Structures are given as C-alpha cells and as structure tokens.
Short mmCIF file of N, CA and C in Angstrom, two decimals:
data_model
loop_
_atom_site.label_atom_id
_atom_site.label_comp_id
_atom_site.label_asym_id
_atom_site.label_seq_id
_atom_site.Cartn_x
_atom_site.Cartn_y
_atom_site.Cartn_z
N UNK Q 285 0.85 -1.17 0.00
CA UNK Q 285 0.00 0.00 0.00
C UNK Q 285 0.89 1.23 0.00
N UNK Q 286 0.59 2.38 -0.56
CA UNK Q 286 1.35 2.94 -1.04
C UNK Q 286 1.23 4.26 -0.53
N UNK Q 287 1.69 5.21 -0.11
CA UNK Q 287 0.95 6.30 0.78
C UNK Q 287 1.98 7.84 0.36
N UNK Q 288 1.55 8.98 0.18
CA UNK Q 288 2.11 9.80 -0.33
C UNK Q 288 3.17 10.64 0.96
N UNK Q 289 4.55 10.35 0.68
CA UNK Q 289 5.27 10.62 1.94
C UNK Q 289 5.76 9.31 2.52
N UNK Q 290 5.35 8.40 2.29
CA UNK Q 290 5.39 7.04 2.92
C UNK Q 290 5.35 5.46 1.73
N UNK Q 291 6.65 4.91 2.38
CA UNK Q 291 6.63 4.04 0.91
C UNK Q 291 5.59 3.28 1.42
N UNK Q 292 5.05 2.91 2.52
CA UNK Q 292 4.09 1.61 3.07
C UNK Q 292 3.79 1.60 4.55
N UNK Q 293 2.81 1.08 4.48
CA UNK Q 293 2.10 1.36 6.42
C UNK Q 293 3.25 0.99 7.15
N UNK Q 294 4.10 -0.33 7.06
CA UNK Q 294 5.35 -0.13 7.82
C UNK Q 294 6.26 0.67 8.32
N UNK Q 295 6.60 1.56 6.92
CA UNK Q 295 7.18 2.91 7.42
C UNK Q 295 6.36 3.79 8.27
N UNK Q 296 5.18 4.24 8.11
CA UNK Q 296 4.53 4.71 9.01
C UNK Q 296 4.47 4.42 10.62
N UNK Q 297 4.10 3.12 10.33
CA UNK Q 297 4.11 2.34 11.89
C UNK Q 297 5.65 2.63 12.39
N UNK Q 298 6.40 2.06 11.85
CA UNK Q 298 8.16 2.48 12.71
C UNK Q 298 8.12 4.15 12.82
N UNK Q 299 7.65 4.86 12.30
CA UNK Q 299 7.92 6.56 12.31
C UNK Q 299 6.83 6.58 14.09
N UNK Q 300 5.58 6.22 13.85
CA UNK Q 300 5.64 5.98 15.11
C UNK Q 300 6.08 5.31 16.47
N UNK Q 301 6.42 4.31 15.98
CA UNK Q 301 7.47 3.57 17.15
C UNK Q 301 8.53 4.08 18.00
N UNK Q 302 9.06 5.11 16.62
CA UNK Q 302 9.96 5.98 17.08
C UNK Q 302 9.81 7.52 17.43
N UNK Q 303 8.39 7.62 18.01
CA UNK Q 303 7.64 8.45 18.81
C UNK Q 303 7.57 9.75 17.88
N UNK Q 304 7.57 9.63 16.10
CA UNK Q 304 7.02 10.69 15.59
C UNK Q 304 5.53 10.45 15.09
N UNK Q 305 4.92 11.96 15.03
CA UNK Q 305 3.57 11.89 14.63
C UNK Q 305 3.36 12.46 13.37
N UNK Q 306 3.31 11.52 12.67
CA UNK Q 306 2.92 12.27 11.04
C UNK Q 306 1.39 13.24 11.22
N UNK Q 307 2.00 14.44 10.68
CA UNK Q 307 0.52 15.18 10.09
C UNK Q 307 -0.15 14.95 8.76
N UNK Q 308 -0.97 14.65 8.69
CA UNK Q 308 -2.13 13.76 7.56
C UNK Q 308 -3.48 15.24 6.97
N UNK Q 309 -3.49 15.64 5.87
CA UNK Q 309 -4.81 16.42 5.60
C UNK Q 309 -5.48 15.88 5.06
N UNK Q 310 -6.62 15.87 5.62
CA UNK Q 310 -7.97 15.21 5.03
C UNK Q 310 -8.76 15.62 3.64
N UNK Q 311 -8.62 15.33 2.86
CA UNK Q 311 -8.49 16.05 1.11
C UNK Q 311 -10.30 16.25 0.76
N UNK Q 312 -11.08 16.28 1.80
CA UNK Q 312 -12.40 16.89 1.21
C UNK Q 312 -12.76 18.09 1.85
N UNK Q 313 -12.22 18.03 3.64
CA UNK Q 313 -12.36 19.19 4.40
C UNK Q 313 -10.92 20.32 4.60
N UNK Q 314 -9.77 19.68 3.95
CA UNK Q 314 -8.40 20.13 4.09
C UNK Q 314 -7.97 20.45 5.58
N UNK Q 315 -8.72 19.85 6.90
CA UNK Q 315 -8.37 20.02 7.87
C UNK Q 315 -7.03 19.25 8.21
N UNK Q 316 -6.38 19.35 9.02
CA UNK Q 316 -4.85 18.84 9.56
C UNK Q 316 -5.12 17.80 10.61
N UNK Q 317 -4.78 16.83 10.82
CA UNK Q 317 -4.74 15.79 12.34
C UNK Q 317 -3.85 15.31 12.28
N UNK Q 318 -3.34 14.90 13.11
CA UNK Q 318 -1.96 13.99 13.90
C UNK Q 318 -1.97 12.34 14.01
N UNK Q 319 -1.69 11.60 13.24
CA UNK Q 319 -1.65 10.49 13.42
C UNK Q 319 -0.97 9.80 14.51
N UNK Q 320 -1.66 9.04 15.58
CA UNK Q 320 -0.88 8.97 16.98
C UNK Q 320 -1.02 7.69 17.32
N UNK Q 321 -1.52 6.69 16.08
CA UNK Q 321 -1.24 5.04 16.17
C UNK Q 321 -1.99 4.28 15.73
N UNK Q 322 -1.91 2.70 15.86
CA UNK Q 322 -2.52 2.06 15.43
C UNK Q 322 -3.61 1.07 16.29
N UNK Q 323 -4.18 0.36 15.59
CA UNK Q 323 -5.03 -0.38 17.11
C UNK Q 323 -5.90 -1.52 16.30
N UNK Q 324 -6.09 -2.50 16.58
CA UNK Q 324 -6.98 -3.96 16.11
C UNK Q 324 -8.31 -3.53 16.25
N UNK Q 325 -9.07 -3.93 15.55
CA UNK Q 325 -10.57 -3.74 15.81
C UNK Q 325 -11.30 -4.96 16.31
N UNK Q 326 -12.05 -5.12 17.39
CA UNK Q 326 -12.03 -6.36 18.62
C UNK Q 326 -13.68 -6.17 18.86
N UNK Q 327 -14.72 -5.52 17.15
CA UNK Q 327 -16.00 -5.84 17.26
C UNK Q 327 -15.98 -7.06 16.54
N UNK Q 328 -17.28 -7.94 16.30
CA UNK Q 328 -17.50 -8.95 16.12
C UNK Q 328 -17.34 -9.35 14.57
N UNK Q 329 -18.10 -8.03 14.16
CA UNK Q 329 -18.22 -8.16 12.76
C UNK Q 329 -16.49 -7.60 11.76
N UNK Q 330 -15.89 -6.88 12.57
CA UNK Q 330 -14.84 -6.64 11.56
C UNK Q 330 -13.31 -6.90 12.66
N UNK Q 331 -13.57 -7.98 13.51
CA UNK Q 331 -12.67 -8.21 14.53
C UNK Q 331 -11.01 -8.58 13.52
N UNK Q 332 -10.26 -7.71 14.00
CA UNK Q 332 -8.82 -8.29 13.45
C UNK Q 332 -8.05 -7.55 12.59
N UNK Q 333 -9.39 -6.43 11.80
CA UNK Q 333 -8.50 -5.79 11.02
C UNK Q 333 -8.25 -4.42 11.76
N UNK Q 334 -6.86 -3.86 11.06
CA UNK Q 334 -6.26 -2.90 11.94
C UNK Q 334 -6.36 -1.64 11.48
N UNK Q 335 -6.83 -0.54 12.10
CA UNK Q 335 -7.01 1.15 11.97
C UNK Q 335 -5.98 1.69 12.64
N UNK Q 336 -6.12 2.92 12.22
CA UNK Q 336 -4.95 3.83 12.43
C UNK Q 336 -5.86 5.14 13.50
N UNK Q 337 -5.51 5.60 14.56
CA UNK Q 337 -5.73 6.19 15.52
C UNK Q 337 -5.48 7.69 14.89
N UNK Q 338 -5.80 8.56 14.96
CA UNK Q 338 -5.66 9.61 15.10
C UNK Q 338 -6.38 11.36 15.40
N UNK Q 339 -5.43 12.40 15.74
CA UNK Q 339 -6.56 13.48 16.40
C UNK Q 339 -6.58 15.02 15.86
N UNK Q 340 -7.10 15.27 16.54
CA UNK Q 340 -7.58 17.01 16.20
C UNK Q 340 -8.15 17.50 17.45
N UNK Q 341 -7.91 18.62 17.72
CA UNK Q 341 -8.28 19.41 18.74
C UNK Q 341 -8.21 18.53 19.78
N UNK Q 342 -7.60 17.81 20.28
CA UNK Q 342 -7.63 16.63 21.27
C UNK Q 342 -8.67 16.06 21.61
N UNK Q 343 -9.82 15.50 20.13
CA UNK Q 343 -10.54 14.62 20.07
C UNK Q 343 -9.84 13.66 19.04
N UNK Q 344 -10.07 12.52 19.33
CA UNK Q 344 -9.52 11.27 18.53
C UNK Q 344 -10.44 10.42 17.90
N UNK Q 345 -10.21 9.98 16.93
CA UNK Q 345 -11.00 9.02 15.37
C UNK Q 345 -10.02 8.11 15.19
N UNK Q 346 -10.24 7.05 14.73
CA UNK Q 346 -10.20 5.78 14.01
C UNK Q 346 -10.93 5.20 12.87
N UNK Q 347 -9.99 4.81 11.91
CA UNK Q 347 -10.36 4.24 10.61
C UNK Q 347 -9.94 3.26 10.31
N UNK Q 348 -10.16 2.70 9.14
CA UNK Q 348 -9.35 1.65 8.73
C UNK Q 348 -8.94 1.93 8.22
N UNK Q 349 -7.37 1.28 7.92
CA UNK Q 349 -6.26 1.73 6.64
C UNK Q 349 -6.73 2.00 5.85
N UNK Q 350 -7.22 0.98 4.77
CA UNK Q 350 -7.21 1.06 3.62
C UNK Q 350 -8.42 2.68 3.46
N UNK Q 351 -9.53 2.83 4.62
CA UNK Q 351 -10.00 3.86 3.72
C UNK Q 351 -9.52 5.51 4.29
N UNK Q 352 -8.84 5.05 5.09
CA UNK Q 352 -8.14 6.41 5.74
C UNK Q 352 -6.74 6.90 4.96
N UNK Q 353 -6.45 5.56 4.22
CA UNK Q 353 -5.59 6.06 3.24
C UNK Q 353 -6.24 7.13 1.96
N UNK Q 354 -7.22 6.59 1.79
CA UNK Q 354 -8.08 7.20 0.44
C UNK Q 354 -8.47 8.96 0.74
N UNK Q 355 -9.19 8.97 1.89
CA UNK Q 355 -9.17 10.54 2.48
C UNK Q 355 -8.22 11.38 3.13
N UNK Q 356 -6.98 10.54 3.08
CA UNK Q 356 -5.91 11.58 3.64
C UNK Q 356 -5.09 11.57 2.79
N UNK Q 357 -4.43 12.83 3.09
CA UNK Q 357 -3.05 12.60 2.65
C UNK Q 357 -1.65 13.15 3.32
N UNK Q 358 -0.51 12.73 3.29
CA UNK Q 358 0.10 13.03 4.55
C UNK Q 358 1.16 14.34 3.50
N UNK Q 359 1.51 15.21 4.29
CA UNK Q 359 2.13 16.51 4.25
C UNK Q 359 3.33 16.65 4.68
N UNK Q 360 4.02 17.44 4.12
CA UNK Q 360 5.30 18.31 4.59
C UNK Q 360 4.94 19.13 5.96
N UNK Q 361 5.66 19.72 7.06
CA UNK Q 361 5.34 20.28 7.84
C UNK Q 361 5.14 21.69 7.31
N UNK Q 362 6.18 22.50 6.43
CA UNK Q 362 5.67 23.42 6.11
C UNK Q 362 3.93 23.51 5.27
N UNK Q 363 3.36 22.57 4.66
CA UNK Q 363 2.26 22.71 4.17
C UNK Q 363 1.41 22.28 5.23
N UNK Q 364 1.25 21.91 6.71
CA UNK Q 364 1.27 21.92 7.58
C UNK Q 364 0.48 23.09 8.14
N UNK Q 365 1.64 24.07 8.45
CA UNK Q 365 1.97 25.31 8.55
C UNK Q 365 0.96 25.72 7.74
N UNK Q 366 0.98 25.79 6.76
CA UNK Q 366 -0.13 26.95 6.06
C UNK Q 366 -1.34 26.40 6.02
N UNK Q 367 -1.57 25.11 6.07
CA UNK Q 367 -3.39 24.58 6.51
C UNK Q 367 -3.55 25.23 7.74
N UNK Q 368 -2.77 24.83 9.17
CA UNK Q 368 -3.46 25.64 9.91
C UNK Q 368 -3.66 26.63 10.07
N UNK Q 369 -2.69 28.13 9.39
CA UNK Q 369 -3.20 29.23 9.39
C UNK Q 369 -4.34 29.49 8.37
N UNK Q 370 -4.79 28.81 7.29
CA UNK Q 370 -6.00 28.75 6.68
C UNK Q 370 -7.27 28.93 7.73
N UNK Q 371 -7.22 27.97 8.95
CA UNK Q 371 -8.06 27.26 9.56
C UNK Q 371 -8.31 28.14 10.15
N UNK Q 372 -7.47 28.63 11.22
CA UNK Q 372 -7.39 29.77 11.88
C UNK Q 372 -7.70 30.87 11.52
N UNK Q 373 -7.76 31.25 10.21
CA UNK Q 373 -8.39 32.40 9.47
C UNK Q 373 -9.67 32.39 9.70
N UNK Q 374 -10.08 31.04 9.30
CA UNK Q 374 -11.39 30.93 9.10
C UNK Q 374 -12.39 31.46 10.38
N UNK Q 375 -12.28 31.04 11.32
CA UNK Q 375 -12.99 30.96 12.36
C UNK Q 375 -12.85 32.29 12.65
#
C-alpha cells in the first residue's frame, strides 16, 4: 500500500514507534490531524482488522487503513503550517 510521503504502512508504523507523529490532511475538508497510532478492531463483525488512531483538537478518530488512506493525505510540515493558518483564518 502505497501512501504519499510514505513508501508503506510499515514505514509509518516504525515513524511511530519511534515516537514521531505524522501530520495527515484530510483532502475533502483540508483540515490537519496527527496520526498517533494504530489499534486492532475487537467488534464482532470486523474483529482483526487494523485502523490507524488519530486526532484534532484533542478529540480522537479511528479508521481503517485502507480507507483512511483514500481521504488523507500526509504533508510536509511546512504545508502543515499553512493549513493551519488557513483554519485559523477561518474561524
């Protein structure tokens, strides 16, 4: 799987291991969140497969890879930088 910034969820997963947090923009709302891990899903119906944790305003969401790959996309810090002063404009 192939991820922009990232050759494969592996690399991702070790970038966190090694206690960094990729910033990810969400490509329909262009908002910014922090990717801060991974975690098994342990309901009945989709028990086993694994999502990726992550937050905003220090509320936290979970997805599954494959479709959290499709709505994000992960960023440079400077482009970073200029989503959140977008954001911050806004309000």
């Amino acid at each position: 799987m192939s991820m922009e910034g990232f050759d494969d969820i592996d690399v991702l997963k070790s970038k966190i291991k090694s206690g960094q947090h990729p910033a990810v923009v969400h490509k329909k709302t262009n908002h910014v969140y922090t990717v801060v891990g991974f975690a098994i899903n342990a309901t009945n119906k989709d028990a086993g497969r694994e999502m990726i944790i992550y937050e905003r305003n220090e509320e936290l969401f979970v997805r599954e890879i494959g479709e959290f790959v499709e709505k994000f996309s992960f960023t440079r810090p400077s482009k970073v930088a200029e989503n959140v002063s977008e954001q911050q404009e806004k309000k």
